[in-house]
Amino acid sequence: MLSYPGNEPNAAIPPPNRQTMTTQIPNYGSMSPSGLRQTRLIGVPMFDFNLSYEMMKSNEIRSLQAFFLQTGGPEKSFSYIDILKSNPVGNPGASVPMVNGAGQIGDVLSTAGWEFDRDGLLVAGDIFTINNDLKVYTVTKKVTSNDLGIADINIEPSLLISPLNLELLTIYNVSFNCNFTISNLSVDTFYPYFSSLSIRFSESI
């Protein structure tokens, strides 16, 4: 999670007063005769964030600005946990979901490790990551498990490279791998007491 030099070591970054989250519609470069989408357009992030911190005192804004400056740059990356989307709306219970089988590509992922015969484990709009994969995947249909705890998950973007069998899924505190440049940092001052800060960054995959 983002952290900045606040009053305590590694203090969590405060939630913004306003956040805009833009989702790019996936673009694919080719399609096979079977209809399988082959390539996601390179360089286009799936998610873009714009955070606004308003009416902060000068010492608060300076500390926050310093954090973003030292973290900035397209060659650096950081994790960002969105306070609205980081945890599922569905009810996975005590499930420990994982990839069910190798050789999977496309927009459906077979998974195991769910509680048995459960409806609504995840719902459309929930997000997750797969171990060793930086992408954040969005669930597009409600997820239901069978009597063996196996469930298919409809996802966007599509899998272009298959994850390994039994790779774990992260469904709680899902973090976006992001980066940004200093040019995306803006500070406005309401002299002499208050300032506001706006920062924009994108998913980096």
Short mmCIF file of C-alpha atoms in Angstrom, two decimals:
data_model
loop_
_atom_site.label_atom_id
_atom_site.label_comp_id
_atom_site.label_asym_id
_atom_site.label_seq_id
_atom_site.Cartn_x
_atom_site.Cartn_y
_atom_site.Cartn_z
CA MET A 1 0.00 0.00 0.00
CA LEU A 2 1.08 3.57 -0.50
CA SER A 3 2.78 5.04 2.55
CA TYR A 4 4.25 8.44 3.20
CA PRO A 5 6.41 10.13 5.88
CA GLY A 6 3.69 11.17 8.27
CA ASN A 7 3.75 11.44 12.07
CA GLU A 8 4.50 7.74 12.45
CA PRO A 9 6.86 5.50 10.47
CA ASN A 10 5.21 4.11 7.33
CA ALA A 11 1.96 5.91 8.08
CA ALA A 12 -0.71 4.85 5.58
CA ILE A 13 -1.50 7.45 2.98
CA PRO A 14 -4.75 9.23 3.92
CA PRO A 15 -7.76 8.58 1.70
CA PRO A 16 -8.32 11.38 -0.83
CA ASN A 17 -11.23 13.79 -0.60
CA ARG A 18 -12.06 12.87 -4.16
CA GLN A 19 -10.92 10.09 -6.45
CA THR A 20 -11.61 9.55 -10.13
CA MET A 21 -10.99 6.02 -11.40
CA THR A 22 -11.03 5.64 -15.18
CA THR A 23 -11.31 2.18 -16.72
CA GLN A 24 -9.94 1.79 -20.23
CA ILE A 25 -11.92 -0.54 -22.47
CA PRO A 26 -9.44 -3.31 -23.44
CA ASN A 27 -8.19 -3.18 -27.00
CA TYR A 28 -7.05 -6.28 -28.81
CA GLY A 29 -4.77 -6.36 -31.83
CA SER A 30 -5.94 -9.53 -33.56
CA MET A 31 -8.49 -12.29 -33.45
CA SER A 32 -7.97 -15.93 -34.30
CA PRO A 33 -10.35 -17.83 -36.63
CA SER A 34 -11.93 -19.37 -33.52
CA GLY A 35 -12.75 -15.89 -32.23
CA LEU A 36 -10.15 -15.81 -29.44
CA ARG A 37 -8.78 -12.32 -28.86
CA GLN A 38 -5.01 -12.54 -29.14
CA THR A 39 -3.28 -9.36 -28.06
CA ARG A 40 -4.07 -6.50 -25.72
CA LEU A 41 -2.83 -3.16 -27.10
CA ILE A 42 0.57 -2.52 -25.54
CA GLY A 43 1.00 0.61 -23.42
CA VAL A 44 -2.67 1.18 -22.60
CA PRO A 45 -3.35 0.84 -18.86
CA MET A 46 -6.60 -0.76 -17.74
CA PHE A 47 -7.04 1.61 -14.78
CA ASP A 48 -6.17 5.28 -14.32
CA PHE A 49 -6.46 7.13 -10.98
CA ASN A 50 -6.77 10.83 -10.18
CA LEU A 51 -6.63 11.66 -6.45
CA SER A 52 -7.48 15.04 -4.96
CA TYR A 53 -6.52 16.17 -1.45
CA GLU A 54 -8.31 19.38 -0.58
CA MET A 55 -8.08 21.99 2.19
CA MET A 56 -5.00 20.53 3.86
CA LYS A 57 -2.66 22.49 6.12
CA SER A 58 0.74 23.40 4.73
CA ASN A 59 2.67 20.84 6.82
CA GLU A 60 0.29 18.06 5.76
CA ILE A 61 0.49 18.90 2.07
CA ARG A 62 4.29 19.26 2.13
CA SER A 63 4.76 15.82 3.64
CA LEU A 64 2.38 14.27 1.13
CA GLN A 65 3.99 16.12 -1.77
CA ALA A 66 7.45 14.92 -0.69
CA PHE A 67 6.25 11.34 -0.67
CA PHE A 68 4.87 11.54 -4.19
CA LEU A 69 8.00 13.27 -5.49
CA GLN A 70 10.37 10.63 -4.19
CA THR A 71 8.10 7.82 -5.38
CA GLY A 72 7.52 9.36 -8.80
CA GLY A 73 8.99 8.56 -12.17
CA PRO A 74 7.93 6.14 -14.91
CA GLU A 75 10.76 3.78 -13.99
CA LYS A 76 9.41 3.30 -10.47
CA SER A 77 6.29 1.44 -9.42
CA PHE A 78 4.22 1.27 -6.27
CA SER A 79 1.15 -0.51 -4.97
CA TYR A 80 -2.14 1.33 -4.58
CA ILE A 81 -5.15 -0.12 -2.75
CA ASP A 82 -8.40 1.50 -3.80
CA ILE A 83 -10.62 1.94 -0.74
CA LEU A 84 -13.82 1.19 -2.69
CA LYS A 85 -12.73 -1.82 -4.76
CA SER A 86 -10.05 -3.53 -2.66
CA ASN A 87 -12.42 -6.09 -1.08
CA PRO A 88 -15.19 -8.15 -2.73
CA VAL A 89 -18.88 -7.38 -2.57
CA GLY A 90 -19.49 -11.10 -3.00
CA ASN A 91 -19.27 -13.56 -0.11
CA PRO A 92 -16.30 -15.95 -0.54
CA GLY A 93 -16.47 -17.08 3.09
CA ALA A 94 -13.43 -19.12 4.10
CA SER A 95 -12.48 -19.96 0.51
CA VAL A 96 -8.82 -20.14 -0.54
CA PRO A 97 -9.20 -19.79 -4.33
CA MET A 98 -6.49 -20.95 -6.73
CA VAL A 99 -5.99 -21.64 -10.43
CA ASN A 100 -7.49 -24.97 -11.45
CA GLY A 101 -5.33 -26.35 -14.23
CA ALA A 102 -2.57 -25.07 -16.51
CA GLY A 103 -2.89 -23.97 -20.13
CA GLN A 104 -5.67 -21.44 -19.58
CA ILE A 105 -6.09 -18.38 -21.79
CA GLY A 106 -9.11 -16.30 -22.74
CA ASP A 107 -11.81 -14.61 -20.69
CA VAL A 108 -12.80 -17.54 -18.43
CA LEU A 109 -10.55 -18.79 -15.62
CA SER A 110 -11.18 -22.16 -13.97
CA THR A 111 -10.50 -22.02 -10.23
CA ALA A 112 -10.71 -24.32 -7.21
CA GLY A 113 -10.51 -23.98 -3.44
CA TRP A 114 -13.90 -22.32 -2.95
CA GLU A 115 -16.48 -23.30 -0.37
CA PHE A 116 -18.73 -26.00 -1.80
CA ASP A 117 -22.03 -25.23 -3.56
CA ARG A 118 -21.89 -21.49 -2.92
CA ASP A 119 -23.66 -18.86 -5.01
CA GLY A 120 -22.31 -15.30 -5.25
CA LEU A 121 -18.77 -16.02 -4.06
CA LEU A 122 -17.76 -13.06 -6.21
CA VAL A 123 -20.04 -10.75 -8.16
CA ALA A 124 -19.64 -8.61 -11.27
CA GLY A 125 -17.29 -5.73 -10.52
CA ASP A 126 -15.21 -7.56 -7.90
CA ILE A 127 -11.49 -7.65 -8.65
CA PHE A 128 -8.63 -10.06 -7.97
CA THR A 129 -5.01 -10.73 -8.81
CA ILE A 130 -3.20 -13.99 -9.51
CA ASN A 131 0.09 -14.75 -7.79
CA ASN A 132 3.06 -13.70 -9.98
CA ASP A 133 0.83 -11.60 -12.27
CA LEU A 134 0.75 -7.79 -11.89
CA LYS A 135 -2.59 -7.36 -13.68
CA VAL A 136 -5.82 -6.70 -11.81
CA TYR A 137 -8.69 -8.76 -13.26
CA THR A 138 -12.32 -7.70 -13.06
CA VAL A 139 -15.10 -10.26 -12.56
CA THR A 140 -17.83 -9.81 -15.17
CA LYS A 141 -20.41 -12.39 -13.96
CA LYS A 142 -21.48 -13.82 -10.61
CA VAL A 143 -19.28 -16.72 -9.47
CA THR A 144 -20.86 -19.97 -8.24
CA SER A 145 -18.99 -23.08 -7.07
CA ASN A 146 -19.96 -26.71 -7.56
CA ASP A 147 -19.93 -29.53 -5.00
CA LEU A 148 -16.13 -29.83 -5.36
CA GLY A 149 -15.44 -26.15 -4.78
CA ILE A 150 -14.61 -25.52 -8.44
CA ALA A 151 -15.82 -22.36 -10.15
CA ASP A 152 -15.34 -20.62 -13.49
CA ILE A 153 -14.68 -16.87 -13.35
CA ASN A 154 -15.53 -14.64 -16.31
CA ILE A 155 -12.87 -11.94 -16.43
CA GLU A 156 -11.55 -8.85 -18.19
CA PRO A 157 -8.92 -8.44 -19.44
CA SER A 158 -8.49 -11.85 -21.00
CA LEU A 159 -5.61 -14.10 -20.02
CA LEU A 160 -2.92 -13.86 -22.69
CA ILE A 161 -0.48 -16.15 -20.87
CA SER A 162 -1.70 -19.01 -18.72
CA PRO A 163 -1.00 -18.84 -14.99
CA LEU A 164 0.52 -21.89 -13.36
CA ASN A 165 -1.72 -24.55 -11.86
CA LEU A 166 -2.54 -23.94 -8.17
CA GLU A 167 -1.40 -20.28 -8.23
CA LEU A 168 -3.31 -18.49 -5.48
CA LEU A 169 -5.80 -15.70 -6.13
CA THR A 170 -5.83 -12.55 -4.01
CA ILE A 171 -9.40 -11.37 -3.46
CA TYR A 172 -8.92 -9.20 -0.34
CA ASN A 173 -6.85 -6.00 -0.19
CA VAL A 174 -6.25 -6.22 -3.91
CA SER A 175 -3.55 -3.75 -4.92
CA PHE A 176 -2.91 -2.09 -8.27
CA ASN A 177 0.69 -1.94 -9.50
CA CYS A 178 1.05 1.69 -10.60
CA ASN A 179 3.49 4.40 -11.63
CA PHE A 180 3.38 8.10 -12.47
CA THR A 181 5.57 11.02 -13.47
CA ILE A 182 6.30 14.23 -11.60
CA SER A 183 4.43 16.20 -14.27
CA ASN A 184 1.23 14.59 -12.96
CA LEU A 185 1.63 16.30 -9.56
CA SER A 186 -0.19 19.60 -8.96
CA VAL A 187 -0.39 21.72 -5.78
CA ASP A 188 -2.78 24.69 -5.41
CA THR A 189 -2.41 27.06 -2.47
CA PHE A 190 -5.24 29.04 -0.88
CA TYR A 191 -3.02 31.65 0.72
CA PRO A 192 -2.10 31.79 3.52
CA TYR A 193 -3.57 28.74 5.26
CA PHE A 194 -4.62 25.87 3.02
CA SER A 195 -3.44 23.92 -0.01
CA SER A 196 -4.80 21.18 -2.24
CA LEU A 197 -2.92 18.49 -4.12
CA SER A 198 -3.90 16.54 -7.22
CA ILE A 199 -2.03 13.47 -8.39
CA ARG A 200 -2.64 11.22 -11.38
CA PHE A 201 -1.17 7.78 -11.97
CA SER A 202 -1.95 4.65 -13.92
CA GLU A 203 -1.83 0.91 -13.59
CA SER A 204 1.52 -0.40 -14.77
CA ILE A 205 1.57 -3.90 -16.26
#
